[in-house]
Every structure is written in C-alpha cells, then in structure tokens.
mmCIF file of N, CA and C in Angstrom:
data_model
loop_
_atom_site.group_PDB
_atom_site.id
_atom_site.type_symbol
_atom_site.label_atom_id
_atom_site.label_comp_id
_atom_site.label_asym_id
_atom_site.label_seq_id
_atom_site.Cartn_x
_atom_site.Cartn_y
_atom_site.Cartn_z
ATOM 1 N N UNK A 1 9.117 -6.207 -15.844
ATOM 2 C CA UNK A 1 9.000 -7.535 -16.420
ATOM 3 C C UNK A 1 10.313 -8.315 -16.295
ATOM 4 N N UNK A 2 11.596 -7.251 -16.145
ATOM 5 C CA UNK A 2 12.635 -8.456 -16.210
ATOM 6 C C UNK A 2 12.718 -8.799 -14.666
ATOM 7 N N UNK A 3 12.520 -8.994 -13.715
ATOM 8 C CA UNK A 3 12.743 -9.524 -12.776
ATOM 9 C C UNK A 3 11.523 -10.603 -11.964
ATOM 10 N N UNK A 4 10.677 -10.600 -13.576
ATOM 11 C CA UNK A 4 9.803 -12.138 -13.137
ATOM 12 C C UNK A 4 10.069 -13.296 -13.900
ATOM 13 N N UNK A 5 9.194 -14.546 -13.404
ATOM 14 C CA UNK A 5 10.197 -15.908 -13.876
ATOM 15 C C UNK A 5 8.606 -16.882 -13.850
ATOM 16 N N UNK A 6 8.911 -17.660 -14.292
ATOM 17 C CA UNK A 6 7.800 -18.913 -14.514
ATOM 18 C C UNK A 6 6.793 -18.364 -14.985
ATOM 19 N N UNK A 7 6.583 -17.665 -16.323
ATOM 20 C CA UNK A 7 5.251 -17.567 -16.749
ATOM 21 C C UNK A 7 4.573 -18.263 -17.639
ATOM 22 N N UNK A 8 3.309 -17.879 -17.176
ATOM 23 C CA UNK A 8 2.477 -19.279 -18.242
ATOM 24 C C UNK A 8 1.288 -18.639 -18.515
ATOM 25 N N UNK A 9 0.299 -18.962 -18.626
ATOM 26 C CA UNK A 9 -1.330 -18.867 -19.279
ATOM 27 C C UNK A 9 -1.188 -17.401 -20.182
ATOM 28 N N UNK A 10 -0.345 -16.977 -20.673
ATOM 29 C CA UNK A 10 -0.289 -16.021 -21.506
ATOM 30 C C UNK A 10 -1.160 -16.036 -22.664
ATOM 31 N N UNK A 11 -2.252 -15.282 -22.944
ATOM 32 C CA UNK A 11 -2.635 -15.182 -23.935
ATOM 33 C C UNK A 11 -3.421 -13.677 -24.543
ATOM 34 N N UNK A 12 -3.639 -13.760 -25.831
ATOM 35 C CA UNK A 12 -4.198 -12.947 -26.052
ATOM 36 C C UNK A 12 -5.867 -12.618 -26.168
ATOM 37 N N UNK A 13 -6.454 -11.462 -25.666
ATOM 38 C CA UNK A 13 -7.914 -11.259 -24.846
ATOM 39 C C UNK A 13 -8.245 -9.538 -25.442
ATOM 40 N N UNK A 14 -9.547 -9.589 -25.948
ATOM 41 C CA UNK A 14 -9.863 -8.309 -26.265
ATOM 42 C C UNK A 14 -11.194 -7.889 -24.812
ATOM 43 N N UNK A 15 -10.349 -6.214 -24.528
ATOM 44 C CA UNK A 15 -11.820 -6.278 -23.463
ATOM 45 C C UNK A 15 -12.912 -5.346 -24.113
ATOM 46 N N UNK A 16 -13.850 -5.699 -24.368
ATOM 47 C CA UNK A 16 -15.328 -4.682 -24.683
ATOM 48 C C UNK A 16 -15.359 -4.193 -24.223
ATOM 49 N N UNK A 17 -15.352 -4.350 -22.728
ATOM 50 C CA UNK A 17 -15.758 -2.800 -21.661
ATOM 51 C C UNK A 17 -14.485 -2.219 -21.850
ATOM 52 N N UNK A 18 -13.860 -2.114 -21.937
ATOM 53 C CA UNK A 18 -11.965 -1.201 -21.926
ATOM 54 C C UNK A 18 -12.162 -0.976 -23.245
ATOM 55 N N UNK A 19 -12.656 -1.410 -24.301
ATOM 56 C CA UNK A 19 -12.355 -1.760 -25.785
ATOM 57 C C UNK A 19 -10.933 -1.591 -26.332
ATOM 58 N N UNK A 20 -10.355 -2.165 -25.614
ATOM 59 C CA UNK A 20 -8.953 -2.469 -25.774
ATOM 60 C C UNK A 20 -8.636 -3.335 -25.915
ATOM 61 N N UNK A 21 -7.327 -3.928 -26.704
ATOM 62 C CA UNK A 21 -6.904 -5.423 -26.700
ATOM 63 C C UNK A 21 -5.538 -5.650 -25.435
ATOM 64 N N UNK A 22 -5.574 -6.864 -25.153
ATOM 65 C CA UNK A 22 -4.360 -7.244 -24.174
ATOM 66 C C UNK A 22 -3.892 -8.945 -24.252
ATOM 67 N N UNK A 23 -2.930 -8.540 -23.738
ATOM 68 C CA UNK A 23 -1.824 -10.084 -24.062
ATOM 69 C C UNK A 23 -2.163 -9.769 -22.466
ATOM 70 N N UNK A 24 -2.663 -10.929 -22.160
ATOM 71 C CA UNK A 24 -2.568 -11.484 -20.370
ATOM 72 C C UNK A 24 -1.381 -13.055 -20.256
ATOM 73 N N UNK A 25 -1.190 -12.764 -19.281
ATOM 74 C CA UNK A 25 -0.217 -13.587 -18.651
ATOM 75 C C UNK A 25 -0.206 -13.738 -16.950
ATOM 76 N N UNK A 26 0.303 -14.721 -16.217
ATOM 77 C CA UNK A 26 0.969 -14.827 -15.083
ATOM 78 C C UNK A 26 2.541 -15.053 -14.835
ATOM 79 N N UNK A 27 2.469 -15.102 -13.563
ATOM 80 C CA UNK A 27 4.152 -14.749 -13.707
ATOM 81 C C UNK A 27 4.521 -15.199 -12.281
ATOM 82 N N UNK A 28 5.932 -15.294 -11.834
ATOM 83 C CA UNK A 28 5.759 -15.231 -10.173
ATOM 84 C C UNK A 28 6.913 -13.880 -9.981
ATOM 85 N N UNK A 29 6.907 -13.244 -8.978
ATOM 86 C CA UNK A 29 8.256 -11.956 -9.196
ATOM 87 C C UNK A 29 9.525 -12.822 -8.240
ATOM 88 N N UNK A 30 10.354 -11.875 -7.483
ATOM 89 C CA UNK A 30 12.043 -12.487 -7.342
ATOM 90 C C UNK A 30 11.880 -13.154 -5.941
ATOM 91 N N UNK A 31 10.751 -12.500 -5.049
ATOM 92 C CA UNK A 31 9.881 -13.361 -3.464
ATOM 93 C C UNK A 31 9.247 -14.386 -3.930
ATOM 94 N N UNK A 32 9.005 -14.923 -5.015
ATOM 95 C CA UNK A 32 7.990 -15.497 -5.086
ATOM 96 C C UNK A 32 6.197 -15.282 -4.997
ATOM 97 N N UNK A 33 5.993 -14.055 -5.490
ATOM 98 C CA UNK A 33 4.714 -13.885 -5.108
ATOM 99 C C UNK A 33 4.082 -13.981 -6.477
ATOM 100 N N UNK A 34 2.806 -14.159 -6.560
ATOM 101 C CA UNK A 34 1.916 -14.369 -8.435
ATOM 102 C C UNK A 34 1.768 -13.115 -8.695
ATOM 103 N N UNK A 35 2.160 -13.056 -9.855
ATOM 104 C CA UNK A 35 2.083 -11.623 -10.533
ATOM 105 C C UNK A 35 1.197 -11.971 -12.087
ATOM 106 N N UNK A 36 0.111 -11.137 -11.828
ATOM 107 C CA UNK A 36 -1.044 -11.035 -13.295
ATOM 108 C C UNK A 36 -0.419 -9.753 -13.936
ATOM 109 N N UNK A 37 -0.501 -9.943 -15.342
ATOM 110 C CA UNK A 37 0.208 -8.518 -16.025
ATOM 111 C C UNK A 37 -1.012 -8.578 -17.352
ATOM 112 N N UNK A 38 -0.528 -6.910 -18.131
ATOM 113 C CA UNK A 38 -1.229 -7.330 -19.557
ATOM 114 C C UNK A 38 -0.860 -6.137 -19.586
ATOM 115 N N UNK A 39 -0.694 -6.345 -21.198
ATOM 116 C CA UNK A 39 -0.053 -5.632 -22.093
ATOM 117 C C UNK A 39 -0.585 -5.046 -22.702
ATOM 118 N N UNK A 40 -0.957 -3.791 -23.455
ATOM 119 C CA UNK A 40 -1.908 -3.459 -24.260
ATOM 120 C C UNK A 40 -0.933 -3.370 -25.526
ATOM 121 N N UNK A 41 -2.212 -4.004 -26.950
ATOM 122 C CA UNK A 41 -1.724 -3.761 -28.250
ATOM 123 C C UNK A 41 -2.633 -2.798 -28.805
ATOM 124 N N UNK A 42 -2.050 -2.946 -30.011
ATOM 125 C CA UNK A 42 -2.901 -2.348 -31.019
ATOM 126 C C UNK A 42 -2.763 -3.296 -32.329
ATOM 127 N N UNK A 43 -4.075 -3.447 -32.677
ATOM 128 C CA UNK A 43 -4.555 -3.942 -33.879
ATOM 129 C C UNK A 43 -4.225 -3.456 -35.297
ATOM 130 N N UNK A 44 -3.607 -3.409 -36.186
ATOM 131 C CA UNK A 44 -3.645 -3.110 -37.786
ATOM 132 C C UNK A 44 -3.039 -4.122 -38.678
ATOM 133 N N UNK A 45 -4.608 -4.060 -39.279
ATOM 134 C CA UNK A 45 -4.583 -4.857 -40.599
ATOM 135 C C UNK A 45 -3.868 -6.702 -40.365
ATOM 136 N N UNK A 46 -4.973 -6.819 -39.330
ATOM 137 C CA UNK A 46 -5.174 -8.058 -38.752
ATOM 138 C C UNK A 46 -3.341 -8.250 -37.901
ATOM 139 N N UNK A 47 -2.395 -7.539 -38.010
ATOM 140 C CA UNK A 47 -1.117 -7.123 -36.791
ATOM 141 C C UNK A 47 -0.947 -7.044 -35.279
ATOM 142 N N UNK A 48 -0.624 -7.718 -34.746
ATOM 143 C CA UNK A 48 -0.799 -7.339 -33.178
ATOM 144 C C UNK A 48 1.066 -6.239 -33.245
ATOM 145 N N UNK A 49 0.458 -4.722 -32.513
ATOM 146 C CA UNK A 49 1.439 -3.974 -32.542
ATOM 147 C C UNK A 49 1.596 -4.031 -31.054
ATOM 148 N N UNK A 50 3.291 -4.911 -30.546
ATOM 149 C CA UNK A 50 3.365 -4.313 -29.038
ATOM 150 C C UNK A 50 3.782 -3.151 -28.529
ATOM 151 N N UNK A 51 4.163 -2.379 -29.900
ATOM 152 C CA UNK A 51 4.960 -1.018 -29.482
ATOM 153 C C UNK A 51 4.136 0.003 -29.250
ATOM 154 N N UNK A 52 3.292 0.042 -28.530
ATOM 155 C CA UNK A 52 2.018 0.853 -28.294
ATOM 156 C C UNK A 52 2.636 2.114 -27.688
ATOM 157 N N UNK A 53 2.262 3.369 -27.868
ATOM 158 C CA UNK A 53 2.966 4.787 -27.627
ATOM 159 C C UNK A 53 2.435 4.537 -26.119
ATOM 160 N N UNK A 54 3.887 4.861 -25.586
ATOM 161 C CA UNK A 54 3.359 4.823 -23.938
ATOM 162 C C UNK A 54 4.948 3.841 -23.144
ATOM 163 N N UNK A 55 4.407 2.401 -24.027
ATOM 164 C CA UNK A 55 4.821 1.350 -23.840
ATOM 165 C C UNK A 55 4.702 0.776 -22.347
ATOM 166 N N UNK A 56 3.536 0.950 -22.190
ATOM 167 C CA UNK A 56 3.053 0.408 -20.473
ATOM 168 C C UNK A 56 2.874 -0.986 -20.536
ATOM 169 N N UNK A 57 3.199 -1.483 -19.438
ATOM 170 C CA UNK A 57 2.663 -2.525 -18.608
ATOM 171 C C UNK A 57 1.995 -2.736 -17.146
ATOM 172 N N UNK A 58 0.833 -3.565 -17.452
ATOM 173 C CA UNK A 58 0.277 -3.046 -15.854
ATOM 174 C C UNK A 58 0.150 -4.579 -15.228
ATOM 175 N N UNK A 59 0.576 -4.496 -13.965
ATOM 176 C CA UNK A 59 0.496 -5.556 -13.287
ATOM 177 C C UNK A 59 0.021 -5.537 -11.986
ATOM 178 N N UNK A 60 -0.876 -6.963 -11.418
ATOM 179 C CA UNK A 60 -1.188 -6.929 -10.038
ATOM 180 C C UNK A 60 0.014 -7.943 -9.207
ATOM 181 N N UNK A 61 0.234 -7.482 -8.073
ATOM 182 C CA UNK A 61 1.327 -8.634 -7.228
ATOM 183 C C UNK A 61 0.628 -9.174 -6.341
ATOM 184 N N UNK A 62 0.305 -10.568 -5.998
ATOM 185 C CA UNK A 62 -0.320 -10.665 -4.586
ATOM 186 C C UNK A 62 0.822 -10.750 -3.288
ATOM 187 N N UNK A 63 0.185 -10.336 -2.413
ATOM 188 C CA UNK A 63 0.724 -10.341 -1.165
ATOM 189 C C UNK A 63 0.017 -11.070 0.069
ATOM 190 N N UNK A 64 0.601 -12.095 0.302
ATOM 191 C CA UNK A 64 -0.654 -13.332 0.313
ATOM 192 C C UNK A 64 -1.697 -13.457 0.028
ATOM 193 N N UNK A 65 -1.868 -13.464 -1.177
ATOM 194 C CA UNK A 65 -2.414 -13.572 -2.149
ATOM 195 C C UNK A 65 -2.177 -14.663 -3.156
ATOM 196 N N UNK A 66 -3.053 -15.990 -3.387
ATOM 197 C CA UNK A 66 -2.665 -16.865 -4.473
ATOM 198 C C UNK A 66 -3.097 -16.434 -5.179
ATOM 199 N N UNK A 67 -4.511 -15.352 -5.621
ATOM 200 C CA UNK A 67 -4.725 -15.503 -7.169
ATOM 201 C C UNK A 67 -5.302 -13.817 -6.951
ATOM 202 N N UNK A 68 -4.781 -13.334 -7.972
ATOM 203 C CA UNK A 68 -4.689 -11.696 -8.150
ATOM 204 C C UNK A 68 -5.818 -11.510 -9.786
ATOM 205 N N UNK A 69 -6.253 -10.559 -9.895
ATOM 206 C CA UNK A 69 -7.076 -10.230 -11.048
ATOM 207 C C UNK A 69 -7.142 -8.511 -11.335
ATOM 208 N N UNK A 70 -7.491 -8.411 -12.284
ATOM 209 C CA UNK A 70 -7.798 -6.811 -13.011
ATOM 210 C C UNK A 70 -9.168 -6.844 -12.139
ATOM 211 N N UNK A 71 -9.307 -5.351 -11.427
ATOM 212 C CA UNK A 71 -10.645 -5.261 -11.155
ATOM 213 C C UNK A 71 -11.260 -4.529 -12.299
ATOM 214 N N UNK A 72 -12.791 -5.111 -12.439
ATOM 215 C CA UNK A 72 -13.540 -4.518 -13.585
ATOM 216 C C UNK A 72 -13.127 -2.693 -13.620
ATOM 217 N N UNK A 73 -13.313 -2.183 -13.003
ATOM 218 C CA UNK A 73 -13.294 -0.714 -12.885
ATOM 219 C C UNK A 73 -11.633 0.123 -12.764
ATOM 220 N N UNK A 74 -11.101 -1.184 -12.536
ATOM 221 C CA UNK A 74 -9.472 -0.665 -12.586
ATOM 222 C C UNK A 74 -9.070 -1.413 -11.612
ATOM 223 N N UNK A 75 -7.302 -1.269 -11.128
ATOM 224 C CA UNK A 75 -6.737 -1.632 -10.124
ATOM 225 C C UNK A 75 -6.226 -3.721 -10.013
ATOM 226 N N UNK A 76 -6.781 -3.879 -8.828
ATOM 227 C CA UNK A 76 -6.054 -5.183 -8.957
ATOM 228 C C UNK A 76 -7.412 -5.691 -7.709
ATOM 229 N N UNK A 77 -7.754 -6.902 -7.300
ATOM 230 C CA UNK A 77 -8.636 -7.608 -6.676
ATOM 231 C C UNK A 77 -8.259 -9.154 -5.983
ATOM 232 N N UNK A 78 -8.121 -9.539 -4.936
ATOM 233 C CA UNK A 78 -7.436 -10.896 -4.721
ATOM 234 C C UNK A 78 -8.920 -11.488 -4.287
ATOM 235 N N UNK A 79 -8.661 -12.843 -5.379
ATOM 236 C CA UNK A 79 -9.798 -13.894 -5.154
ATOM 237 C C UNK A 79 -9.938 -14.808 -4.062
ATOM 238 N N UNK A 80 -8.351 -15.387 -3.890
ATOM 239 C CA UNK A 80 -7.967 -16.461 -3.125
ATOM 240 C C UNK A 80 -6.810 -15.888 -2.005
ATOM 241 N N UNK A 81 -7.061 -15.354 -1.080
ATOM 242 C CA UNK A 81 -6.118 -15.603 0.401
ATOM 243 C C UNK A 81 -5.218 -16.718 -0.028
ATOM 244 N N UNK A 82 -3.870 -16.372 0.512
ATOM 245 C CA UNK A 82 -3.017 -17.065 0.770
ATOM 246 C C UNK A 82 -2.508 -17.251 1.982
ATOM 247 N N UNK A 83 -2.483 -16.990 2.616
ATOM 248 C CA UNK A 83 -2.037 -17.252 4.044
ATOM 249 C C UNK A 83 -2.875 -17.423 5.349
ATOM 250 N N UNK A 84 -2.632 -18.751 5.597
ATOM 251 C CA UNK A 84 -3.876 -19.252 6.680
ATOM 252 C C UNK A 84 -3.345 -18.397 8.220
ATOM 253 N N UNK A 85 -2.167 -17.874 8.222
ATOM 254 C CA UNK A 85 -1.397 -18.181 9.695
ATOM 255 C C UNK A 85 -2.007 -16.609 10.353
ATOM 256 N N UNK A 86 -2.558 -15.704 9.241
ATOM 257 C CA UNK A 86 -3.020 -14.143 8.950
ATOM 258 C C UNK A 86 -2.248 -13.552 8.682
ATOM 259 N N UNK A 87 -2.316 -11.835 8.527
ATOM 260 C CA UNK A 87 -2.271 -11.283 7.693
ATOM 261 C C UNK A 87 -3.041 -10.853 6.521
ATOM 262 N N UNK A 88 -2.861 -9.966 6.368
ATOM 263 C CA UNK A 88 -3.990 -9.393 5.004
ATOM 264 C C UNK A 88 -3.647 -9.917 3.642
ATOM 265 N N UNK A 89 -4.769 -10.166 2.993
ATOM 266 C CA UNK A 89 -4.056 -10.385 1.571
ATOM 267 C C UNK A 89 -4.535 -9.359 0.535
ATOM 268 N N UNK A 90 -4.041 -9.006 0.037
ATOM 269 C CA UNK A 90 -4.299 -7.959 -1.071
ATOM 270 C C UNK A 90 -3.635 -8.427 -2.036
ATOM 271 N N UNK A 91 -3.440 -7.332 -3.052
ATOM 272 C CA UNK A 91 -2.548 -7.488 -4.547
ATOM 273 C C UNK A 91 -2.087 -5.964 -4.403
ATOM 274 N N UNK A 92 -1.126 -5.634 -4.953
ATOM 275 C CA UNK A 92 -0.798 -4.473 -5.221
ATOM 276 C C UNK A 92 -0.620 -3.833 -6.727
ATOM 277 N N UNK A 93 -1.034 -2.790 -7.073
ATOM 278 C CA UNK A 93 -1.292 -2.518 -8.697
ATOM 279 C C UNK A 93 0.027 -1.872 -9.313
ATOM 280 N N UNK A 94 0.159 -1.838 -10.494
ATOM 281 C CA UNK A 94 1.304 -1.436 -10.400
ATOM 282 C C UNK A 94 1.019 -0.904 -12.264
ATOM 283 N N UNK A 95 1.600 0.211 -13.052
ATOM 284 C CA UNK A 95 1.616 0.482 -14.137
ATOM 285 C C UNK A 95 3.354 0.615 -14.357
ATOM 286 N N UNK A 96 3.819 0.449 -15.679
ATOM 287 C CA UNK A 96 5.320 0.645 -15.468
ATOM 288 C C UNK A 96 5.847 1.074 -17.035
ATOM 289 N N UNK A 97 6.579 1.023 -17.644
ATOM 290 C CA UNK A 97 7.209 1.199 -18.499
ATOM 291 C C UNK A 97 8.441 0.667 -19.158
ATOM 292 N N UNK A 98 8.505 -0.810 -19.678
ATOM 293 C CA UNK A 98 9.843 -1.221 -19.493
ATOM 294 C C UNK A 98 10.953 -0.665 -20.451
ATOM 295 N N UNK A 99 11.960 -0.913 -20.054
ATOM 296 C CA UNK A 99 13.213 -0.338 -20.485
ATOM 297 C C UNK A 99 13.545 -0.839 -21.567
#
C-alpha cells in the first residue's frame, strides 16, 4: 500500500457470497497502472476492526488494463483493455501484508 498514490472510490462493502466485510478502494501504483485493493474487517458491536489477525491486503494491478475487479470465485478479472497498439491485458493478483 505504501507505494500507491491517487486513491479514490474507497468505500465500505459487505460480500454475502465471501460473508465477509471489505473497505474497497482504487489506487494507481509507482508505473502508473490502476490498482483495485480491499481490506478485510471485522465487525464488533457496530466497530469496523482493521486489525484483522493476518493483517492482509489483497489487490488486483492492471497491466493494460484500465479497469481491474475481484473475480467472483477469487483472483483478479480485467473488464476494459487498455492498450489499443496490443499486447495482453490482464490484472495481476496479489495478497500482501503491510508493514
């Protein structure tokens, strides 16, 4: 997380199918590429806890890629190609642990 910059649409999202809660956000990393992240909390006594045992963060990067997403089943999914000139676009997944 510390080496991304411009983030915005951050918010907080509970998933039913995961039945987990998450703080989503975008981001761009130090190339410039869009980076989707989310955080998992935990809930008590109406509390959002970010110190969740683990302390993961999982993020997708696109690689020409404008718009990156959680795939339902796991991993990362690119909606929107970025690059007309070719090349592949994907996202790359990533779980981490910050410091």
């Amino acid at each position: 997380m510390k080496n991304l910059n411009e983030y915005s649409s951050i918010h907080y999202e509970a998933d039913k199918k995961l039945g987990k809660s998450f703080i989503y956000g975008n981001a761009k990393d130090a190339e410039g590429n869009m980076v989707v992240f989310r955080i998992p909390v935990i809930e008590s006594d109406g509390l959002i806890n970010l110190g969740v045992p683990g302390g993961t963060v999982e993020s997708c990067t696109g690689v020409n890629c404008e718009r990156c997403e959680f795939a339902p089943n796991g991993g990362c999914i690119c909606l929107r190609s970025g690059s007309i000139t070719g090349g592949a676009s994907y996202c790359n997944h990533s779980i981490s642990r910050p410091r």
